[in-house]
XYZ file of C-alpha atoms in Angstrom:
241
model
C 80.048 99.909 87.325
C 76.675 100.619 89.242
C 73.790 103.319 88.619
C 71.696 104.613 90.787
C 69.662 107.685 90.970
C 69.311 107.598 94.948
C 71.749 106.667 96.285
C 71.580 108.781 99.878
C 68.771 106.702 100.867
C 69.590 103.570 99.160
C 72.847 103.266 100.922
C 71.148 104.632 105.001
C 68.453 102.205 104.350
C 71.087 99.408 104.324
C 72.753 99.896 107.382
C 69.185 100.402 108.463
C 68.586 96.852 107.372
C 72.152 95.357 107.969
C 72.412 96.602 111.853
C 68.839 95.103 112.102
C 69.673 92.110 109.975
C 66.543 92.091 108.841
C 67.203 91.174 104.923
C 64.877 88.390 104.493
C 62.216 90.217 105.840
C 62.745 92.374 102.472
C 61.516 91.570 98.993
C 64.050 90.033 96.104
C 64.531 93.877 94.332
C 64.522 95.911 97.599
C 66.968 93.333 98.706
C 69.382 93.870 95.501
C 69.734 97.210 95.387
C 70.451 98.239 98.867
C 72.335 95.687 99.150
C 74.623 96.506 95.851
C 74.723 99.937 98.181
C 75.998 98.187 100.717
C 79.172 96.185 98.981
C 79.142 100.141 97.128
C 80.089 101.528 100.545
C 81.670 99.180 101.616
C 84.502 99.662 98.580
C 83.838 103.091 98.918
C 85.060 103.392 102.581
C 88.125 100.736 103.115
C 90.556 102.923 101.436
C 89.708 105.505 104.828
C 90.084 108.195 102.237
C 88.537 111.577 101.956
C 89.623 112.282 98.298
C 89.237 110.039 95.132
C 90.221 106.360 95.121
C 89.790 104.516 91.469
C 86.162 101.871 93.152
C 87.893 98.667 94.754
C 91.553 99.713 93.895
C 93.439 98.857 97.818
C 96.504 98.472 98.118
C 99.359 99.217 101.474
C 99.930 101.826 99.875
C 96.805 104.034 100.538
C 97.747 103.416 104.443
C 100.441 105.733 106.236
C 100.628 102.456 109.650
C 100.020 99.206 109.982
C 96.834 100.044 111.610
C 95.109 101.968 108.764
C 95.385 99.357 106.511
C 94.796 96.426 109.287
C 91.227 99.262 109.568
C 90.890 98.932 105.909
C 91.841 95.083 105.421
C 88.821 94.497 107.707
C 86.462 96.759 105.659
C 87.626 95.019 102.140
C 87.226 91.471 104.046
C 83.718 90.977 104.918
C 83.170 91.432 100.831
C 85.746 87.969 100.708
C 83.840 86.245 103.225
C 80.294 86.518 101.503
C 81.425 85.176 98.628
C 83.076 81.901 97.533
C 86.319 80.726 95.532
C 87.466 81.043 92.163
C 84.947 83.264 90.470
C 86.119 84.463 87.494
C 84.586 87.433 85.581
C 84.167 86.850 81.922
C 82.715 90.385 80.928
C 82.874 94.499 82.478
C 80.339 94.782 85.368
C 77.321 96.644 85.263
C 74.594 96.534 87.133
C 72.122 99.401 88.226
C 70.032 99.196 91.243
C 67.709 96.733 91.035
C 67.621 94.941 87.901
C 69.649 91.798 86.472
C 73.146 92.227 85.447
C 74.068 92.782 82.272
C 77.555 89.806 82.584
C 78.415 86.287 84.476
C 80.525 84.826 86.674
C 82.187 81.230 86.358
C 83.514 79.254 89.257
C 86.789 77.192 88.701
C 89.099 77.002 86.116
C 89.576 80.988 84.891
C 88.273 81.821 81.431
C 90.287 84.593 79.750
C 89.056 88.490 81.714
C 87.719 91.118 80.238
C 88.913 93.944 82.924
C 92.072 92.765 85.162
C 90.562 93.427 88.880
C 93.253 94.801 91.284
C 92.049 92.970 94.305
C 90.142 89.726 95.314
C 88.270 92.970 97.651
C 86.463 93.804 94.335
C 86.019 90.694 92.685
C 84.095 89.866 95.502
C 82.460 93.532 95.322
C 81.226 92.862 91.188
C 80.115 89.315 92.815
C 77.960 90.236 94.716
C 76.739 92.885 93.344
C 76.456 90.477 90.279
C 74.832 88.104 92.581
C 72.364 89.435 94.503
C 69.202 90.326 91.790
C 69.500 86.821 90.654
C 69.536 84.989 93.429
C 68.206 86.248 96.854
C 70.814 82.937 98.167
C 74.025 84.169 96.747
C 74.582 85.372 99.874
C 73.804 82.907 103.303
C 71.600 86.474 104.784
C 70.072 84.130 107.559
C 73.231 82.594 108.384
C 73.120 83.897 112.313
C 77.156 84.419 112.436
C 76.950 86.400 108.786
C 73.956 88.513 109.210
C 76.500 89.358 113.137
C 79.066 89.942 111.057
C 76.994 92.268 108.564
C 75.323 94.323 111.513
C 78.664 95.446 112.877
C 80.018 96.108 109.097
C 77.534 98.354 108.797
C 78.502 100.212 112.535
C 82.441 100.291 111.186
C 81.116 101.966 108.187
C 79.903 104.334 109.902
C 82.457 104.624 112.310
C 85.132 105.649 109.714
C 83.248 107.595 107.286
C 83.253 109.284 110.592
C 85.980 109.134 111.451
C 87.635 109.795 107.947
C 85.510 113.418 107.937
C 87.015 114.799 110.968
C 90.260 113.622 109.382
C 89.057 116.155 106.288
C 87.523 118.921 108.536
C 91.390 118.653 110.883
C 93.877 118.348 107.299
C 95.767 115.830 108.907
C 95.004 111.962 110.447
C 93.824 111.504 113.490
C 94.360 107.947 115.356
C 91.837 105.818 116.289
C 90.075 106.270 119.394
C 89.476 103.458 121.807
C 85.550 103.104 120.635
C 86.326 102.639 116.724
C 89.327 100.252 117.899
C 86.819 98.423 118.720
C 84.158 98.198 116.776
C 87.296 97.055 114.679
C 88.388 94.732 116.562
C 84.852 92.939 116.672
C 84.426 92.871 113.294
C 87.104 90.917 112.915
C 86.705 88.847 115.961
C 83.476 88.015 113.720
C 85.148 86.970 110.611
C 87.504 84.906 111.967
C 84.370 82.716 113.096
C 82.945 82.607 109.605
C 85.818 81.815 108.311
C 86.894 78.715 110.606
C 83.027 77.400 110.149
C 83.389 77.803 106.357
C 87.069 75.638 107.297
C 88.895 78.429 105.101
C 91.861 80.990 106.231
C 90.887 84.545 107.107
C 91.084 86.169 103.360
C 93.367 88.361 102.075
C 91.202 91.155 100.735
C 94.430 92.787 98.713
C 97.816 92.321 99.313
C 99.899 93.931 101.459
C 96.635 93.485 104.288
C 97.088 92.584 107.240
C 95.059 91.998 110.573
C 94.688 93.556 113.769
C 96.713 91.226 115.834
C 99.114 91.593 113.773
C 98.830 95.704 113.135
C 99.019 95.830 117.759
C 101.856 92.963 117.885
C 104.041 95.513 115.075
C 102.932 99.003 117.392
C 103.615 97.748 120.592
C 106.571 95.987 119.970
C 108.888 99.771 119.435
C 107.245 100.441 123.291
C 108.018 96.799 124.197
C 111.667 97.652 124.318
C 111.726 100.096 125.562
C 110.425 99.306 128.137
C 112.088 96.789 128.515
C 115.438 98.959 128.424
C 114.248 100.847 131.518
C 113.513 97.931 132.799
C 117.217 96.993 132.662
C 118.384 100.839 132.870
C 116.700 100.419 136.715
C 117.408 97.031 137.898
C 119.159 96.955 141.255
C 122.386 94.854 139.676
C 122.416 97.731 137.671
C 121.989 100.327 139.836
C 124.472 98.431 141.505
C 127.014 98.559 139.628
């Protein structure tokens, strides 16, 4: 749980900071407050829904298509890449603006959990929200790949937020346009780059998460089959027969 008195202002400031890559130009308390807002906004955007969804509760049941699953996965994956592996909460995670968190995380062997976190994304978000006030170096804001990923994440969050608002007005889901898809593909490309630099597989932020490469393959398969059938029907040998 996170408390924030002025979420609109802080969220706008966090998106601007991320896009410009100037996290380390902020004082520690401002950085903590903005980064927590950025993490929370990512969690709120990942479901791709204008109706309330339990924060951090992500899964394939939320998405009507593999491409929407891939979009939500990309937003969630950024948080998982920023957090270390094998982290475990020891209590409820409660933060407020830029104040120190009221609990801590452990790494290594899993202790008894007081709260069941439903996805790797939720766990990573809770960790990132708790660690940043105590240690700015908990996230490598000076790393060039990380800065590019956070900048692209900010753009993707804005793109998806506008897309979901258009769907709310239309009253039904809308396909992603080429510009939206390009931003999401770029985000996933940078995530792969960072995962390679970290010498780890591309993380799965929740059970059933998919990637744009797989989503594109599955969506193109029926089209490829139709093209193959058309080719066979229209080939000279078939026309002669």
